[in-house]
């Protein structure tokens, strides 16, 4: 994930006119409640939440910092994760994983104790996004510099397949029914993996999108939300690959979250805001509402039970986490 040039885009909406009831309700709008200061600045990328143990995992360049939720107190650290990008959890096996971009490896750790168990070399360069599929017990790393995906069997902790793609893979999501979707940043495409065969089975263009990074999914309605560097979020039908809508968002987006309870999509934008988009139905979306955050706050994680959103940034020469909740 990285910052990209800003290109202005217009809103493209399909269907009937929007009404006042289409917008996000005032009580649902996230507002700033806390700012946690966590020491000297460092590089960071993905963050994620272990919802069972109430912990927030922050990638910090060469280690992963672990915070207690909701207090924000530091409770642990996973060392030697050189160039760490992402974190994934296998709750059924009580294991966690980090994708170490500079080490070309995955660190395996115990979710209860945070103790490191093993480091696995991947079959590519710069593993970035990382995703665990519980049904197959397979772990996927999306390798940015070799245009491929490494598949690891989590029972044996061995690499079992390498899937070639045609560009730089970015954020990935799982539909829970045998398919993985991921953005291809330099091609402006979405690609689909069939988990049973570990084969690439679809490549779909993303019109109106430049350099897609963050990706979220509405599993029930089979809709994919890609946030793009031309200030646009595009919506793709995950069954057909057809684009059904496009909405203007803030600049330098790098993460997206879909909350089914609120029928709302969030895009965290490095220019210093959070775009909040109400889903009217599967093919119709209200214009984004912008919530002020902080410059550089481009990645995020959301605790969907409490509706709390966490956004890392640098402020006053300190690494901080901004905490937002609905009114």
mmCIF file of C-alpha atoms in Angstrom:
data_model
loop_
_atom_site.group_PDB
_atom_site.id
_atom_site.type_symbol
_atom_site.label_atom_id
_atom_site.label_comp_id
_atom_site.label_asym_id
_atom_site.label_seq_id
_atom_site.Cartn_x
_atom_site.Cartn_y
_atom_site.Cartn_z
ATOM 1 C CA UNK A 1 0.000 0.000 0.000
ATOM 2 C CA UNK A 2 1.253 3.463 -0.755
ATOM 3 C CA UNK A 3 0.162 7.021 -1.501
ATOM 4 C CA UNK A 4 -0.738 7.734 -5.122
ATOM 5 C CA UNK A 5 -1.280 10.925 -7.101
ATOM 6 C CA UNK A 6 -4.654 12.546 -6.636
ATOM 7 C CA UNK A 7 -6.934 12.788 -9.672
ATOM 8 C CA UNK A 8 -10.362 14.338 -9.294
ATOM 9 C CA UNK A 9 -13.377 12.232 -10.226
ATOM 10 C CA UNK A 10 -17.097 12.791 -10.454
ATOM 11 C CA UNK A 11 -19.866 10.780 -8.851
ATOM 12 C CA UNK A 12 -21.478 8.192 -11.095
ATOM 13 C CA UNK A 13 -24.673 6.738 -9.661
ATOM 14 C CA UNK A 14 -27.091 4.368 -11.353
ATOM 15 C CA UNK A 15 -30.848 4.388 -10.882
ATOM 16 C CA UNK A 16 -33.338 6.769 -9.344
ATOM 17 C CA UNK A 17 -32.676 10.002 -7.497
ATOM 18 C CA UNK A 18 -31.506 9.841 -3.899
ATOM 19 C CA UNK A 19 -33.740 10.983 -1.048
ATOM 20 C CA UNK A 20 -32.953 12.485 2.333
ATOM 21 C CA UNK A 21 -33.479 9.099 3.952
ATOM 22 C CA UNK A 22 -30.662 7.671 1.795
ATOM 23 C CA UNK A 23 -27.958 9.490 3.737
ATOM 24 C CA UNK A 24 -26.151 8.187 6.780
ATOM 25 C CA UNK A 25 -28.100 9.071 9.938
ATOM 26 C CA UNK A 26 -26.547 11.655 12.244
ATOM 27 C CA UNK A 27 -26.364 9.143 15.080
ATOM 28 C CA UNK A 28 -24.466 6.706 12.852
ATOM 29 C CA UNK A 29 -21.749 9.172 11.830
ATOM 30 C CA UNK A 30 -18.374 8.343 13.409
ATOM 31 C CA UNK A 31 -16.818 11.038 15.566
ATOM 32 C CA UNK A 32 -13.408 11.283 17.215
ATOM 33 C CA UNK A 33 -13.320 10.145 20.850
ATOM 34 C CA UNK A 34 -9.677 9.301 21.671
ATOM 35 C CA UNK A 35 -6.111 9.666 20.426
ATOM 36 C CA UNK A 36 -3.592 7.055 21.610
ATOM 37 C CA UNK A 37 0.090 8.027 21.499
ATOM 38 C CA UNK A 38 2.393 5.052 20.920
ATOM 39 C CA UNK A 39 5.950 6.344 20.695
ATOM 40 C CA UNK A 40 8.298 7.337 17.892
ATOM 41 C CA UNK A 41 7.052 7.440 14.289
ATOM 42 C CA UNK A 42 7.472 4.350 12.145
ATOM 43 C CA UNK A 43 6.249 2.935 8.869
ATOM 44 C CA UNK A 44 2.909 1.154 9.128
ATOM 45 C CA UNK A 45 0.459 -0.589 6.840
ATOM 46 C CA UNK A 46 -2.511 -2.852 7.603
ATOM 47 C CA UNK A 47 -4.012 -3.092 11.069
ATOM 48 C CA UNK A 48 -6.471 -5.735 12.283
ATOM 49 C CA UNK A 49 -8.555 -6.746 15.293
ATOM 50 C CA UNK A 50 -8.654 -10.079 17.120
ATOM 51 C CA UNK A 51 -12.292 -9.791 18.153
ATOM 52 C CA UNK A 52 -12.179 -12.831 20.470
ATOM 53 C CA UNK A 53 -9.311 -11.518 22.608
ATOM 54 C CA UNK A 54 -10.125 -7.824 22.178
ATOM 55 C CA UNK A 55 -6.744 -6.904 20.747
ATOM 56 C CA UNK A 56 -5.688 -4.446 18.055
ATOM 57 C CA UNK A 57 -2.659 -5.455 15.945
ATOM 58 C CA UNK A 58 -0.608 -2.650 14.368
ATOM 59 C CA UNK A 59 2.105 -3.251 11.769
ATOM 60 C CA UNK A 60 5.106 -1.087 12.754
ATOM 61 C CA UNK A 61 7.763 -1.652 10.095
ATOM 62 C CA UNK A 62 9.854 -4.386 11.732
ATOM 63 C CA UNK A 63 7.492 -5.508 14.484
ATOM 64 C CA UNK A 64 3.788 -5.740 15.312
ATOM 65 C CA UNK A 65 2.479 -3.829 18.305
ATOM 66 C CA UNK A 66 -0.504 -5.307 20.144
ATOM 67 C CA UNK A 67 -2.981 -3.179 22.101
ATOM 68 C CA UNK A 68 -5.740 -4.109 24.516
ATOM 69 C CA UNK A 69 -9.233 -2.995 23.531
ATOM 70 C CA UNK A 70 -10.923 -0.793 24.452
ATOM 71 C CA UNK A 71 -8.217 0.673 26.728
ATOM 72 C CA UNK A 72 -5.488 1.099 24.104
ATOM 73 C CA UNK A 73 -2.832 -0.173 26.519
ATOM 74 C CA UNK A 74 0.125 -1.978 24.912
ATOM 75 C CA UNK A 75 -0.087 -5.659 25.865
ATOM 76 C CA UNK A 76 2.507 -7.290 23.635
ATOM 77 C CA UNK A 77 4.799 -7.219 20.643
ATOM 78 C CA UNK A 78 5.697 -9.590 17.814
ATOM 79 C CA UNK A 79 9.349 -8.924 16.872
ATOM 80 C CA UNK A 80 11.417 -9.474 13.716
ATOM 81 C CA UNK A 81 8.662 -9.003 11.169
ATOM 82 C CA UNK A 82 10.843 -7.096 8.692
ATOM 83 C CA UNK A 83 8.762 -4.949 6.349
ATOM 84 C CA UNK A 84 5.505 -6.206 7.843
ATOM 85 C CA UNK A 85 2.379 -5.356 5.858
ATOM 86 C CA UNK A 86 -0.587 -7.397 7.099
ATOM 87 C CA UNK A 87 -1.917 -9.589 9.883
ATOM 88 C CA UNK A 88 -4.345 -12.522 9.635
ATOM 89 C CA UNK A 89 -5.970 -14.791 12.209
ATOM 90 C CA UNK A 90 -6.868 -18.493 12.231
ATOM 91 C CA UNK A 91 -9.220 -18.463 15.198
ATOM 92 C CA UNK A 92 -9.991 -22.170 14.797
ATOM 93 C CA UNK A 93 -6.297 -22.995 15.334
ATOM 94 C CA UNK A 94 -5.473 -20.106 17.699
ATOM 95 C CA UNK A 95 -2.774 -18.916 15.304
ATOM 96 C CA UNK A 96 -1.886 -15.524 13.872
ATOM 97 C CA UNK A 97 0.213 -14.637 10.846
ATOM 98 C CA UNK A 98 2.111 -11.609 9.555
ATOM 99 C CA UNK A 99 3.242 -10.932 5.981
ATOM 100 C CA UNK A 100 6.847 -9.700 6.115
ATOM 101 C CA UNK A 101 7.499 -7.764 2.914
ATOM 102 C CA UNK A 102 11.248 -7.285 3.243
ATOM 103 C CA UNK A 103 11.917 -10.785 4.598
ATOM 104 C CA UNK A 104 9.678 -12.500 1.996
ATOM 105 C CA UNK A 105 8.197 -14.567 4.780
ATOM 106 C CA UNK A 106 5.253 -15.211 7.065
ATOM 107 C CA UNK A 107 5.639 -15.184 10.842
ATOM 108 C CA UNK A 108 3.366 -17.648 12.670
ATOM 109 C CA UNK A 109 2.461 -16.793 16.273
ATOM 110 C CA UNK A 110 0.222 -18.069 19.060
ATOM 111 C CA UNK A 111 -2.883 -15.906 19.464
ATOM 112 C CA UNK A 112 -3.130 -16.517 23.204
ATOM 113 C CA UNK A 113 0.499 -15.860 24.169
ATOM 114 C CA UNK A 114 1.776 -13.955 21.093
ATOM 115 C CA UNK A 115 4.808 -16.266 21.119
ATOM 116 C CA UNK A 116 6.408 -16.772 17.697
ATOM 117 C CA UNK A 117 6.168 -20.382 16.543
ATOM 118 C CA UNK A 118 7.705 -20.395 13.075
ATOM 119 C CA UNK A 119 8.762 -18.326 10.068
ATOM 120 C CA UNK A 120 7.779 -19.569 6.599
ATOM 121 C CA UNK A 121 9.448 -18.400 3.384
ATOM 122 C CA UNK A 122 6.909 -17.530 0.680
ATOM 123 C CA UNK A 123 7.185 -18.296 -3.026
ATOM 124 C CA UNK A 124 7.321 -14.647 -4.073
ATOM 125 C CA UNK A 125 8.743 -11.224 -3.244
ATOM 126 C CA UNK A 126 7.173 -8.627 -0.950
ATOM 127 C CA UNK A 127 4.156 -10.431 0.524
ATOM 128 C CA UNK A 128 1.656 -7.653 1.176
ATOM 129 C CA UNK A 129 -1.999 -8.515 1.791
ATOM 130 C CA UNK A 130 -2.590 -11.741 3.736
ATOM 131 C CA UNK A 131 -5.822 -13.741 4.111
ATOM 132 C CA UNK A 132 -6.847 -16.931 5.924
ATOM 133 C CA UNK A 133 -9.626 -19.218 4.654
ATOM 134 C CA UNK A 134 -11.005 -21.292 7.522
ATOM 135 C CA UNK A 135 -12.896 -23.824 5.393
ATOM 136 C CA UNK A 136 -9.779 -24.973 3.532
ATOM 137 C CA UNK A 137 -7.342 -24.041 6.326
ATOM 138 C CA UNK A 138 -5.213 -22.274 3.749
ATOM 139 C CA UNK A 139 -3.336 -19.000 4.103
ATOM 140 C CA UNK A 140 -2.801 -16.700 1.105
ATOM 141 C CA UNK A 141 -0.134 -14.011 0.692
ATOM 142 C CA UNK A 142 -0.380 -11.553 -2.169
ATOM 143 C CA UNK A 143 3.147 -10.836 -3.364
ATOM 144 C CA UNK A 144 3.521 -7.329 -4.736
ATOM 145 C CA UNK A 145 6.842 -7.574 -6.567
ATOM 146 C CA UNK A 146 6.376 -10.949 -8.277
ATOM 147 C CA UNK A 147 2.737 -10.764 -9.370
ATOM 148 C CA UNK A 148 1.784 -13.996 -7.654
ATOM 149 C CA UNK A 149 -0.018 -15.443 -4.651
ATOM 150 C CA UNK A 150 1.501 -17.954 -2.228
ATOM 151 C CA UNK A 151 -0.798 -20.609 -0.710
ATOM 152 C CA UNK A 152 0.224 -22.141 2.635
ATOM 153 C CA UNK A 153 -1.440 -25.166 4.226
ATOM 154 C CA UNK A 154 -1.890 -24.081 7.832
ATOM 155 C CA UNK A 155 -2.040 -27.614 9.236
ATOM 156 C CA UNK A 156 1.457 -28.439 7.937
ATOM 157 C CA UNK A 157 2.711 -24.820 7.645
ATOM 158 C CA UNK A 158 4.039 -25.686 4.176
ATOM 159 C CA UNK A 159 3.714 -23.836 0.865
ATOM 160 C CA UNK A 160 1.362 -25.922 -1.301
ATOM 161 C CA UNK A 161 0.737 -23.718 -4.357
ATOM 162 C CA UNK A 162 1.724 -20.539 -6.167
ATOM 163 C CA UNK A 163 -0.880 -18.721 -8.250
ATOM 164 C CA UNK A 164 0.380 -16.435 -11.014
ATOM 165 C CA UNK A 165 -1.474 -13.207 -11.653
ATOM 166 C CA UNK A 166 -0.828 -10.470 -14.218
ATOM 167 C CA UNK A 167 -0.044 -7.486 -12.017
ATOM 168 C CA UNK A 168 0.533 -6.231 -8.493
ATOM 169 C CA UNK A 169 -1.964 -7.891 -6.122
ATOM 170 C CA UNK A 170 -3.402 -5.718 -3.383
ATOM 171 C CA UNK A 171 -6.095 -6.114 -0.720
ATOM 172 C CA UNK A 172 -8.092 -9.383 -0.774
ATOM 173 C CA UNK A 173 -11.455 -10.572 0.575
ATOM 174 C CA UNK A 174 -13.115 -13.972 0.957
ATOM 175 C CA UNK A 175 -16.796 -14.621 0.199
ATOM 176 C CA UNK A 176 -16.949 -17.605 2.580
ATOM 177 C CA UNK A 177 -18.142 -19.804 -0.258
ATOM 178 C CA UNK A 178 -15.006 -20.895 -2.061
ATOM 179 C CA UNK A 179 -13.808 -17.709 -3.744
ATOM 180 C CA UNK A 180 -11.221 -15.042 -2.995
ATOM 181 C CA UNK A 181 -11.259 -11.651 -4.737
ATOM 182 C CA UNK A 182 -8.348 -9.214 -4.872
ATOM 183 C CA UNK A 183 -7.537 -5.879 -6.471
ATOM 184 C CA UNK A 184 -4.706 -5.699 -9.004
ATOM 185 C CA UNK A 185 -3.291 -2.243 -8.428
ATOM 186 C CA UNK A 186 -1.289 -1.577 -11.598
ATOM 187 C CA UNK A 187 -3.885 -3.086 -13.957
ATOM 188 C CA UNK A 188 -7.054 -1.640 -12.365
ATOM 189 C CA UNK A 189 -8.653 -5.080 -12.228
ATOM 190 C CA UNK A 190 -10.244 -7.528 -9.801
ATOM 191 C CA UNK A 191 -9.080 -11.135 -9.985
ATOM 192 C CA UNK A 192 -10.831 -14.196 -8.555
ATOM 193 C CA UNK A 193 -9.287 -17.341 -7.053
ATOM 194 C CA UNK A 194 -11.153 -20.631 -6.802
ATOM 195 C CA UNK A 195 -10.052 -21.999 -3.427
ATOM 196 C CA UNK A 196 -10.747 -25.668 -4.220
ATOM 197 C CA UNK A 197 -8.342 -25.696 -7.174
ATOM 198 C CA UNK A 198 -6.159 -22.698 -6.234
ATOM 199 C CA UNK A 199 -6.590 -21.434 -9.777
ATOM 200 C CA UNK A 200 -7.229 -17.943 -11.080
ATOM 201 C CA UNK A 201 -10.691 -18.138 -12.656
ATOM 202 C CA UNK A 202 -11.638 -14.534 -13.513
ATOM 203 C CA UNK A 203 -10.074 -11.165 -14.379
ATOM 204 C CA UNK A 204 -12.453 -8.201 -14.437
ATOM 205 C CA UNK A 205 -11.633 -4.606 -15.422
ATOM 206 C CA UNK A 206 -12.474 -1.756 -13.044
ATOM 207 C CA UNK A 207 -13.769 1.143 -15.170
ATOM 208 C CA UNK A 208 -13.490 4.623 -13.612
ATOM 209 C CA UNK A 209 -10.814 3.305 -11.213
ATOM 210 C CA UNK A 210 -7.083 4.054 -11.097
ATOM 211 C CA UNK A 211 -4.728 1.990 -8.925
ATOM 212 C CA UNK A 212 -7.206 0.213 -6.619
ATOM 213 C CA UNK A 213 -5.917 -0.543 -3.108
ATOM 214 C CA UNK A 214 -8.467 -1.184 -0.344
ATOM 215 C CA UNK A 215 -11.225 -3.740 -0.910
ATOM 216 C CA UNK A 216 -14.322 -4.671 1.111
ATOM 217 C CA UNK A 217 -17.264 -6.968 0.413
ATOM 218 C CA UNK A 218 -20.988 -7.162 1.024
ATOM 219 C CA UNK A 219 -21.197 -10.955 1.049
ATOM 220 C CA UNK A 220 -25.007 -11.147 1.199
ATOM 221 C CA UNK A 221 -25.492 -9.050 -1.941
ATOM 222 C CA UNK A 222 -22.246 -10.173 -3.649
ATOM 223 C CA UNK A 223 -20.869 -6.647 -4.019
ATOM 224 C CA UNK A 224 -17.193 -5.661 -3.994
ATOM 225 C CA UNK A 225 -16.050 -2.153 -3.003
ATOM 226 C CA UNK A 226 -12.682 -1.070 -4.436
ATOM 227 C CA UNK A 227 -11.196 2.280 -3.400
ATOM 228 C CA UNK A 228 -9.093 3.908 -6.090
ATOM 229 C CA UNK A 229 -6.448 6.609 -6.339
ATOM 230 C CA UNK A 230 -8.561 8.857 -8.589
ATOM 231 C CA UNK A 231 -10.791 9.699 -5.600
ATOM 232 C CA UNK A 232 -13.314 7.010 -6.503
ATOM 233 C CA UNK A 233 -14.921 3.936 -4.991
ATOM 234 C CA UNK A 234 -16.261 1.475 -7.557
ATOM 235 C CA UNK A 235 -18.828 -1.234 -6.852
ATOM 236 C CA UNK A 236 -18.585 -4.572 -8.684
ATOM 237 C CA UNK A 237 -21.083 -7.425 -8.850
ATOM 238 C CA UNK A 238 -19.022 -10.371 -7.554
ATOM 239 C CA UNK A 239 -21.180 -12.835 -9.509
ATOM 240 C CA UNK A 240 -20.725 -11.285 -12.943
ATOM 241 C CA UNK A 241 -17.828 -8.834 -12.738
ATOM 242 C CA UNK A 242 -20.099 -6.026 -13.914
ATOM 243 C CA UNK A 243 -19.576 -2.602 -12.385
ATOM 244 C CA UNK A 244 -22.843 -1.322 -10.921
ATOM 245 C CA UNK A 245 -21.927 2.023 -9.321
ATOM 246 C CA UNK A 246 -19.161 4.523 -8.633
ATOM 247 C CA UNK A 247 -18.962 7.126 -5.856
ATOM 248 C CA UNK A 248 -16.522 10.002 -5.290
ATOM 249 C CA UNK A 249 -14.392 9.673 -2.120
ATOM 250 C CA UNK A 250 -11.417 11.425 -0.515
ATOM 251 C CA UNK A 251 -7.836 11.391 -1.756
ATOM 252 C CA UNK A 252 -5.174 8.716 -1.169
ATOM 253 C CA UNK A 253 -7.517 5.935 0.041
ATOM 254 C CA UNK A 254 -5.845 2.759 1.259
ATOM 255 C CA UNK A 255 -8.467 0.734 3.143
ATOM 256 C CA UNK A 256 -12.181 0.005 2.929
ATOM 257 C CA UNK A 257 -14.641 -1.536 5.399
ATOM 258 C CA UNK A 258 -18.248 -2.624 4.871
ATOM 259 C CA UNK A 259 -20.594 -2.776 7.867
ATOM 260 C CA UNK A 260 -23.662 -4.873 7.046
ATOM 261 C CA UNK A 261 -25.576 -3.763 10.161
ATOM 262 C CA UNK A 262 -25.489 -0.119 9.085
ATOM 263 C CA UNK A 263 -25.352 -0.838 5.315
ATOM 264 C CA UNK A 264 -22.416 1.543 5.166
ATOM 265 C CA UNK A 265 -18.995 1.562 3.493
ATOM 266 C CA UNK A 266 -16.018 3.429 4.950
ATOM 267 C CA UNK A 267 -12.901 4.521 3.057
ATOM 268 C CA UNK A 268 -9.893 5.802 5.037
ATOM 269 C CA UNK A 269 -8.132 8.487 3.021
ATOM 270 C CA UNK A 270 -4.563 9.665 3.555
ATOM 271 C CA UNK A 271 -5.436 13.260 2.739
ATOM 272 C CA UNK A 272 -7.034 13.382 6.205
ATOM 273 C CA UNK A 273 -10.626 12.205 6.073
ATOM 274 C CA UNK A 274 -12.921 9.201 6.246
ATOM 275 C CA UNK A 275 -15.503 8.801 3.460
ATOM 276 C CA UNK A 276 -18.799 7.385 4.773
ATOM 277 C CA UNK A 277 -21.131 5.971 2.104
ATOM 278 C CA UNK A 278 -24.678 4.732 2.723
ATOM 279 C CA UNK A 279 -25.785 1.684 0.725
ATOM 280 C CA UNK A 280 -29.372 2.234 -0.445
ATOM 281 C CA UNK A 281 -29.570 -1.170 -2.088
ATOM 282 C CA UNK A 282 -27.109 -3.444 -3.879
ATOM 283 C CA UNK A 283 -26.805 -1.124 -6.892
ATOM 284 C CA UNK A 284 -27.459 2.331 -5.412
ATOM 285 C CA UNK A 285 -25.281 4.421 -3.068
ATOM 286 C CA UNK A 286 -25.623 7.865 -1.533
ATOM 287 C CA UNK A 287 -22.879 10.459 -2.047
ATOM 288 C CA UNK A 288 -20.060 10.117 0.477
ATOM 289 C CA UNK A 289 -20.054 12.185 3.647
ATOM 290 C CA UNK A 290 -16.556 13.268 4.719
ATOM 291 C CA UNK A 291 -15.418 12.991 8.350
ATOM 292 C CA UNK A 292 -12.203 14.806 9.305
ATOM 293 C CA UNK A 293 -9.399 12.529 10.602
ATOM 294 C CA UNK A 294 -5.675 13.329 10.271
ATOM 295 C CA UNK A 295 -3.271 13.642 7.378
ATOM 296 C CA UNK A 296 -1.763 10.242 6.639
ATOM 297 C CA UNK A 297 -4.561 8.242 8.316
ATOM 298 C CA UNK A 298 -4.942 5.972 5.289
ATOM 299 C CA UNK A 299 -5.456 2.517 6.858
ATOM 300 C CA UNK A 300 -8.005 1.351 9.416
ATOM 301 C CA UNK A 301 -9.747 -1.471 11.212
ATOM 302 C CA UNK A 302 -13.303 -1.563 12.534
ATOM 303 C CA UNK A 303 -14.731 -3.396 15.531
ATOM 304 C CA UNK A 304 -18.173 -4.033 14.084
ATOM 305 C CA UNK A 305 -19.714 -4.960 17.427
ATOM 306 C CA UNK A 306 -18.987 -1.578 19.003
ATOM 307 C CA UNK A 307 -18.810 0.266 15.631
ATOM 308 C CA UNK A 308 -15.396 1.600 16.673
ATOM 309 C CA UNK A 309 -12.962 2.605 13.917
ATOM 310 C CA UNK A 310 -9.186 2.767 14.512
ATOM 311 C CA UNK A 311 -6.900 4.793 12.229
ATOM 312 C CA UNK A 312 -3.092 5.028 12.634
ATOM 313 C CA UNK A 313 -1.248 8.239 11.739
ATOM 314 C CA UNK A 314 1.733 10.396 12.677
ATOM 315 C CA UNK A 315 1.047 13.461 14.811
ATOM 316 C CA UNK A 316 3.585 15.793 16.475
ATOM 317 C CA UNK A 317 6.403 13.334 15.713
ATOM 318 C CA UNK A 318 4.536 10.538 17.455
ATOM 319 C CA UNK A 319 2.828 7.407 16.134
ATOM 320 C CA UNK A 320 -0.809 7.666 17.119
ATOM 321 C CA UNK A 321 -4.086 5.799 16.719
ATOM 322 C CA UNK A 322 -7.254 7.832 16.237
ATOM 323 C CA UNK A 323 -10.387 6.249 17.712
ATOM 324 C CA UNK A 324 -13.836 6.999 16.249
ATOM 325 C CA UNK A 325 -17.297 5.874 17.310
ATOM 326 C CA UNK A 326 -20.857 6.756 16.245
ATOM 327 C CA UNK A 327 -22.574 9.609 18.070
#
